[in-house]
């Protein structure tokens, strides 16, 4: 079979490329792939077994590398799958299995086109590398009229200056400043002491009930978050003793506390926070009622 005049072998193709000799085609293997891709040659008319035998003889005669063999095996496997898929009758699709075979045929044809594109691109890269390898950079001295424009080097650093710089660079570094950790240890806040403050606030200065007091007011005079927590725990202990009551009109609303215990006398606060102790109202405690 004569080679078509519009066939393209791709850039960088070697002169001793693998050729096939079939009953319906004689020429380079790349040209065979090109004709199959352009639908000018039916894959079902190609004797792939004969192509494989000729390639085996080709690599044995020239002792080709493993890359050439692997490349041919990939293309041959694709052609074999494509030929098997093309043997499916082109009639109506009767079931899902036939549809899958048709989709596989299209996929194999796409793989063949993809291989051809990569091969041509590799040829372009090879040609560019060959051209660029012939380029030689210009390596000459600076021209005299340009060398005359360079300023004279003036060395102004004395040996003493160099010694001072070296001493400063090699001098031991001072240790980093220490970190003060005293702020990490907050003073302990006594729950029983804060309970006395809460009792004095709820009872009032004269012992009569001052009415509901908001929790915000109870912790308003707290100097630290620890005092707020201690007063909250004191309220829980007083509630367990039954001397205070909590009111909250709406969910997440303002929490108010009412004194329900005796107006005078000591209040026993027992808990896990401090030792059991009888708490009295702290006289003279400055509080703000809310």
GROMACS .gro file of C-alpha atoms in nm:
model
  290
    1UNK     CA    1   0.000   0.000   0.000
    2UNK     CA    2   0.142   0.339  -0.099
    3UNK     CA    3   0.203   0.600   0.165
    4UNK     CA    4  -0.052   0.884   0.149
    5UNK     CA    5   0.106   1.218   0.060
    6UNK     CA    6  -0.054   1.402   0.354
    7UNK     CA    7   0.078   1.162   0.619
    8UNK     CA    8   0.285   1.327   0.889
    9UNK     CA    9   0.554   1.135   1.074
   10UNK     CA   10   0.596   1.387   1.353
   11UNK     CA   11   0.903   1.593   1.437
   12UNK     CA   12   1.218   1.426   1.545
   13UNK     CA   13   1.127   1.082   1.412
   14UNK     CA   14   1.437   0.866   1.368
   15UNK     CA   15   1.529   0.737   1.024
   16UNK     CA   16   1.532   0.373   1.136
   17UNK     CA   17   1.180   0.381   1.281
   18UNK     CA   18   0.985   0.057   1.311
   19UNK     CA   19   0.799  -0.029   0.989
   20UNK     CA   20   0.523  -0.284   0.933
   21UNK     CA   21   0.458  -0.487   0.619
   22UNK     CA   22   0.097  -0.603   0.591
   23UNK     CA   23  -0.122  -0.705   0.305
   24UNK     CA   24  -0.308  -0.375   0.315
   25UNK     CA   25  -0.038  -0.143   0.453
   26UNK     CA   26   0.338  -0.100   0.431
   27UNK     CA   27   0.511   0.182   0.610
   28UNK     CA   28   0.618   0.326   0.947
   29UNK     CA   29   0.428   0.221   1.257
   30UNK     CA   30   0.357   0.586   1.346
   31UNK     CA   31   0.193   0.632   1.006
   32UNK     CA   32  -0.026   0.329   1.076
   33UNK     CA   33  -0.142   0.488   1.401
   34UNK     CA   34  -0.207   0.816   1.219
   35UNK     CA   35  -0.426   0.647   0.958
   36UNK     CA   36  -0.623   0.461   1.224
   37UNK     CA   37  -0.676   0.784   1.416
   38UNK     CA   38  -0.800   0.961   1.100
   39UNK     CA   39  -1.037   0.670   1.021
   40UNK     CA   40  -0.856   0.613   0.690
   41UNK     CA   41  -0.776   0.257   0.791
   42UNK     CA   42  -1.012   0.018   0.969
   43UNK     CA   43  -0.860  -0.135   1.281
   44UNK     CA   44  -1.046  -0.459   1.214
   45UNK     CA   45  -0.847  -0.505   0.891
   46UNK     CA   46  -0.510  -0.488   1.069
   47UNK     CA   47  -0.340  -0.816   1.161
   48UNK     CA   48  -0.207  -0.722   1.502
   49UNK     CA   49  -0.039  -1.058   1.547
   50UNK     CA   50   0.172  -0.997   1.237
   51UNK     CA   51   0.257  -0.646   1.359
   52UNK     CA   52   0.370  -0.790   1.692
   53UNK     CA   53   0.589  -1.052   1.526
   54UNK     CA   54   0.758  -0.789   1.312
   55UNK     CA   55   0.821  -0.568   1.614
   56UNK     CA   56   0.980  -0.857   1.806
   57UNK     CA   57   1.213  -0.918   1.513
   58UNK     CA   58   1.283  -0.543   1.498
   59UNK     CA   59   1.390  -0.512   1.863
   60UNK     CA   60   1.597  -0.830   1.848
   61UNK     CA   61   1.789  -0.711   1.543
   62UNK     CA   62   1.869  -0.364   1.676
   63UNK     CA   63   1.872  -0.443   2.052
   64UNK     CA   64   1.628  -0.164   2.136
   65UNK     CA   65   1.596  -0.032   2.490
   66UNK     CA   66   1.323  -0.120   2.735
   67UNK     CA   67   1.148   0.214   2.683
   68UNK     CA   68   1.085   0.143   2.315
   69UNK     CA   69   0.948  -0.201   2.397
   70UNK     CA   70   0.719  -0.067   2.672
   71UNK     CA   71   0.590   0.205   2.439
   72UNK     CA   72   0.499  -0.049   2.172
   73UNK     CA   73   0.330  -0.280   2.424
   74UNK     CA   74   0.112   0.007   2.546
   75UNK     CA   75   0.003   0.101   2.194
   76UNK     CA   76  -0.044  -0.260   2.088
   77UNK     CA   77  -0.265  -0.330   2.391
   78UNK     CA   78  -0.474  -0.023   2.310
   79UNK     CA   79  -0.511  -0.130   1.947
   80UNK     CA   80  -0.608  -0.480   2.054
   81UNK     CA   81  -0.878  -0.350   2.288
   82UNK     CA   82  -0.997  -0.109   2.020
   83UNK     CA   83  -1.019  -0.385   1.763
   84UNK     CA   84  -1.215  -0.607   2.002
   85UNK     CA   85  -1.458  -0.324   2.070
   86UNK     CA   86  -1.501  -0.246   1.699
   87UNK     CA   87  -1.607  -0.604   1.630
   88UNK     CA   88  -1.933  -0.528   1.808
   89UNK     CA   89  -2.213  -0.493   1.550
   90UNK     CA   90  -2.311  -0.133   1.482
   91UNK     CA   91  -2.685  -0.203   1.506
   92UNK     CA   92  -2.925  -0.096   1.774
   93UNK     CA   93  -2.815  -0.127   2.132
   94UNK     CA   94  -3.023  -0.397   2.293
   95UNK     CA   95  -2.894  -0.408   2.648
   96UNK     CA   96  -2.668  -0.227   2.890
   97UNK     CA   97  -2.373  -0.457   2.816
   98UNK     CA   98  -2.367  -0.353   2.450
   99UNK     CA   99  -2.381   0.010   2.555
  100UNK     CA  100  -2.081  -0.040   2.784
  101UNK     CA  101  -1.885  -0.197   2.497
  102UNK     CA  102  -1.959   0.101   2.274
  103UNK     CA  103  -1.846   0.339   2.547
  104UNK     CA  104  -1.529   0.133   2.591
  105UNK     CA  105  -1.459   0.158   2.218
  106UNK     CA  106  -1.484   0.536   2.228
  107UNK     CA  107  -1.260   0.544   2.533
  108UNK     CA  108  -0.994   0.333   2.364
  109UNK     CA  109  -1.001   0.553   2.056
  110UNK     CA  110  -0.956   0.857   2.278
  111UNK     CA  111  -0.656   0.690   2.442
  112UNK     CA  112  -0.503   0.631   2.100
  113UNK     CA  113  -0.543   0.997   2.009
  114UNK     CA  114  -0.396   1.098   2.343
  115UNK     CA  115  -0.093   0.876   2.287
  116UNK     CA  116  -0.040   1.025   1.941
  117UNK     CA  117  -0.056   1.379   2.081
  118UNK     CA  118   0.196   1.301   2.356
  119UNK     CA  119   0.431   1.138   2.105
  120UNK     CA  120   0.422   1.442   1.877
  121UNK     CA  121   0.482   1.674   2.172
  122UNK     CA  122   0.779   1.464   2.281
  123UNK     CA  123   0.919   1.504   1.931
  124UNK     CA  124   0.884   1.882   1.957
  125UNK     CA  125   1.070   1.880   2.289
  126UNK     CA  126   1.346   1.663   2.143
  127UNK     CA  127   1.388   1.897   1.847
  128UNK     CA  128   1.403   2.206   2.070
  129UNK     CA  129   1.657   2.042   2.302
  130UNK     CA  130   1.871   1.950   2.003
  131UNK     CA  131   1.861   2.307   1.870
  132UNK     CA  132   1.935   2.466   2.206
  133UNK     CA  133   2.224   2.225   2.268
  134UNK     CA  134   2.410   2.388   1.979
  135UNK     CA  135   2.402   2.731   2.139
  136UNK     CA  136   2.729   2.846   2.301
  137UNK     CA  137   2.729   3.140   2.543
  138UNK     CA  138   2.961   3.429   2.473
  139UNK     CA  139   3.250   3.419   2.719
  140UNK     CA  140   3.482   3.715   2.660
  141UNK     CA  141   3.648   3.975   2.876
  142UNK     CA  142   3.496   4.315   2.938
  143UNK     CA  143   3.574   4.559   2.661
  144UNK     CA  144   3.845   4.815   2.748
  145UNK     CA  145   3.627   5.124   2.713
  146UNK     CA  146   3.374   4.969   2.952
  147UNK     CA  147   3.640   4.852   3.196
  148UNK     CA  148   3.768   5.209   3.219
  149UNK     CA  149   3.430   5.319   3.354
  150UNK     CA  150   3.460   5.101   3.665
  151UNK     CA  151   3.550   5.304   3.977
  152UNK     CA  152   3.865   5.228   4.169
  153UNK     CA  153   3.814   5.022   4.482
  154UNK     CA  154   3.894   5.219   4.796
  155UNK     CA  155   3.955   5.014   5.110
  156UNK     CA  156   3.879   5.232   5.411
  157UNK     CA  157   3.851   4.968   5.685
  158UNK     CA  158   4.158   4.939   5.906
  159UNK     CA  159   4.279   4.620   6.080
  160UNK     CA  160   4.159   4.766   6.410
  161UNK     CA  161   3.809   4.807   6.266
  162UNK     CA  162   3.809   4.445   6.150
  163UNK     CA  163   3.923   4.331   6.494
  164UNK     CA  164   3.644   4.528   6.661
  165UNK     CA  165   3.384   4.380   6.428
  166UNK     CA  166   3.513   4.029   6.492
  167UNK     CA  167   3.510   4.082   6.868
  168UNK     CA  168   3.152   4.208   6.857
  169UNK     CA  169   3.040   3.912   6.645
  170UNK     CA  170   3.215   3.651   6.862
  171UNK     CA  171   3.128   3.802   7.200
  172UNK     CA  172   2.895   3.584   7.411
  173UNK     CA  173   2.537   3.694   7.401
  174UNK     CA  174   2.376   3.806   7.728
  175UNK     CA  175   2.119   3.565   7.869
  176UNK     CA  176   1.757   3.640   7.783
  177UNK     CA  177   1.558   3.825   8.046
  178UNK     CA  178   1.372   3.605   8.290
  179UNK     CA  179   0.996   3.574   8.292
  180UNK     CA  180   0.819   3.672   8.611
  181UNK     CA  181   0.567   3.404   8.707
  182UNK     CA  182   0.429   3.563   9.020
  183UNK     CA  183   0.119   3.677   8.831
  184UNK     CA  184   0.036   3.314   8.753
  185UNK     CA  185  -0.030   3.233   9.117
  186UNK     CA  186  -0.337   3.428   9.225
  187UNK     CA  187  -0.403   3.453   9.599
  188UNK     CA  188  -0.651   3.205   9.741
  189UNK     CA  189  -1.002   3.338   9.801
  190UNK     CA  190  -1.191   3.195  10.098
  191UNK     CA  191  -1.547   3.085  10.032
  192UNK     CA  192  -1.643   3.125  10.396
  193UNK     CA  193  -1.524   3.485  10.400
  194UNK     CA  194  -1.723   3.563  10.087
  195UNK     CA  195  -2.025   3.385  10.239
  196UNK     CA  196  -2.012   3.631  10.527
  197UNK     CA  197  -2.012   3.918  10.278
  198UNK     CA  198  -2.315   3.772  10.097
  199UNK     CA  199  -2.505   3.719  10.424
  200UNK     CA  200  -2.442   4.079  10.528
  201UNK     CA  201  -2.563   4.201  10.192
  202UNK     CA  202  -2.887   3.999  10.196
  203UNK     CA  203  -2.974   4.062  10.563
  204UNK     CA  204  -2.912   4.434  10.548
  205UNK     CA  205  -2.738   4.659  10.801
  206UNK     CA  206  -3.005   4.622  11.071
  207UNK     CA  207  -3.092   4.259  11.013
  208UNK     CA  208  -3.417   4.322  10.830
  209UNK     CA  209  -3.451   4.175  10.484
  210UNK     CA  210  -3.355   4.415  10.209
  211UNK     CA  211  -3.559   4.233   9.948
  212UNK     CA  212  -3.441   4.059   9.634
  213UNK     CA  213  -3.085   4.137   9.533
  214UNK     CA  214  -2.957   4.065   9.183
  215UNK     CA  215  -2.658   3.841   9.136
  216UNK     CA  216  -2.497   4.123   8.941
  217UNK     CA  217  -2.514   4.341   9.255
  218UNK     CA  218  -2.371   4.064   9.474
  219UNK     CA  219  -2.057   4.036   9.261
  220UNK     CA  220  -2.034   4.407   9.175
  221UNK     CA  221  -1.768   4.476   9.436
  222UNK     CA  222  -1.553   4.173   9.347
  223UNK     CA  223  -1.196   4.278   9.275
  224UNK     CA  224  -1.091   3.963   9.089
  225UNK     CA  225  -1.261   3.677   8.902
  226UNK     CA  226  -1.165   3.452   9.193
  227UNK     CA  227  -1.383   3.657   9.427
  228UNK     CA  228  -1.676   3.626   9.183
  229UNK     CA  229  -1.639   3.247   9.181
  230UNK     CA  230  -1.611   3.235   9.560
  231UNK     CA  231  -1.931   3.437   9.607
  232UNK     CA  232  -2.113   3.215   9.359
  233UNK     CA  233  -2.005   2.904   9.552
  234UNK     CA  234  -2.110   3.074   9.876
  235UNK     CA  235  -2.460   3.128   9.733
  236UNK     CA  236  -2.482   2.758   9.646
  237UNK     CA  237  -2.385   2.663  10.001
  238UNK     CA  238  -2.638   2.907  10.148
  239UNK     CA  239  -2.907   2.766   9.918
  240UNK     CA  240  -2.824   2.415  10.036
  241UNK     CA  241  -2.866   2.535  10.396
  242UNK     CA  242  -3.210   2.673  10.302
  243UNK     CA  243  -3.145   3.035  10.395
  244UNK     CA  244  -3.168   3.187  10.046
  245UNK     CA  245  -3.401   3.148   9.747
  246UNK     CA  246  -3.339   3.214   9.378
  247UNK     CA  247  -3.582   3.381   9.139
  248UNK     CA  248  -3.555   3.413   8.760
  249UNK     CA  249  -3.863   3.548   8.582
  250UNK     CA  250  -3.755   3.466   8.226
  251UNK     CA  251  -3.509   3.211   8.091
  252UNK     CA  252  -3.159   3.359   8.084
  253UNK     CA  253  -3.300   3.666   8.254
  254UNK     CA  254  -3.177   3.849   8.563
  255UNK     CA  255  -3.111   3.616   8.860
  256UNK     CA  256  -3.223   3.756   9.197
  257UNK     CA  257  -3.151   3.621   9.545
  258UNK     CA  258  -3.381   3.656   9.851
  259UNK     CA  259  -3.287   3.594  10.214
  260UNK     CA  260  -3.523   3.340  10.377
  261UNK     CA  261  -3.327   3.256  10.690
  262UNK     CA  262  -3.314   3.408  11.038
  263UNK     CA  263  -3.251   3.779  11.068
  264UNK     CA  264  -2.994   3.735  11.344
  265UNK     CA  265  -2.742   3.475  11.454
  266UNK     CA  266  -2.485   3.266  11.281
  267UNK     CA  267  -2.534   3.073  10.961
  268UNK     CA  268  -2.355   2.738  10.936
  269UNK     CA  269  -2.186   2.694  10.599
  270UNK     CA  270  -2.048   2.346  10.536
  271UNK     CA  271  -1.890   2.238  10.211
  272UNK     CA  272  -1.587   2.101  10.037
  273UNK     CA  273  -1.437   2.444   9.977
  274UNK     CA  274  -1.346   2.546  10.334
  275UNK     CA  275  -1.359   2.388  10.677
  276UNK     CA  276  -1.707   2.391  10.846
  277UNK     CA  277  -1.753   2.729  11.005
  278UNK     CA  278  -2.030   2.942  11.149
  279UNK     CA  279  -2.064   3.253  10.938
  280UNK     CA  280  -2.174   3.586  11.074
  281UNK     CA  281  -2.255   3.897  10.884
  282UNK     CA  282  -1.948   4.111  10.832
  283UNK     CA  283  -2.013   4.444  11.002
  284UNK     CA  284  -1.941   4.754  10.807
  285UNK     CA  285  -1.920   4.579  10.468
  286UNK     CA  286  -1.987   4.829  10.195
  287UNK     CA  287  -2.245   4.693   9.954
  288UNK     CA  288  -2.477   4.829   9.688
  289UNK     CA  289  -2.832   4.700   9.671
  290UNK     CA  290  -2.994   4.635   9.336
   0.00000   0.00000   0.00000
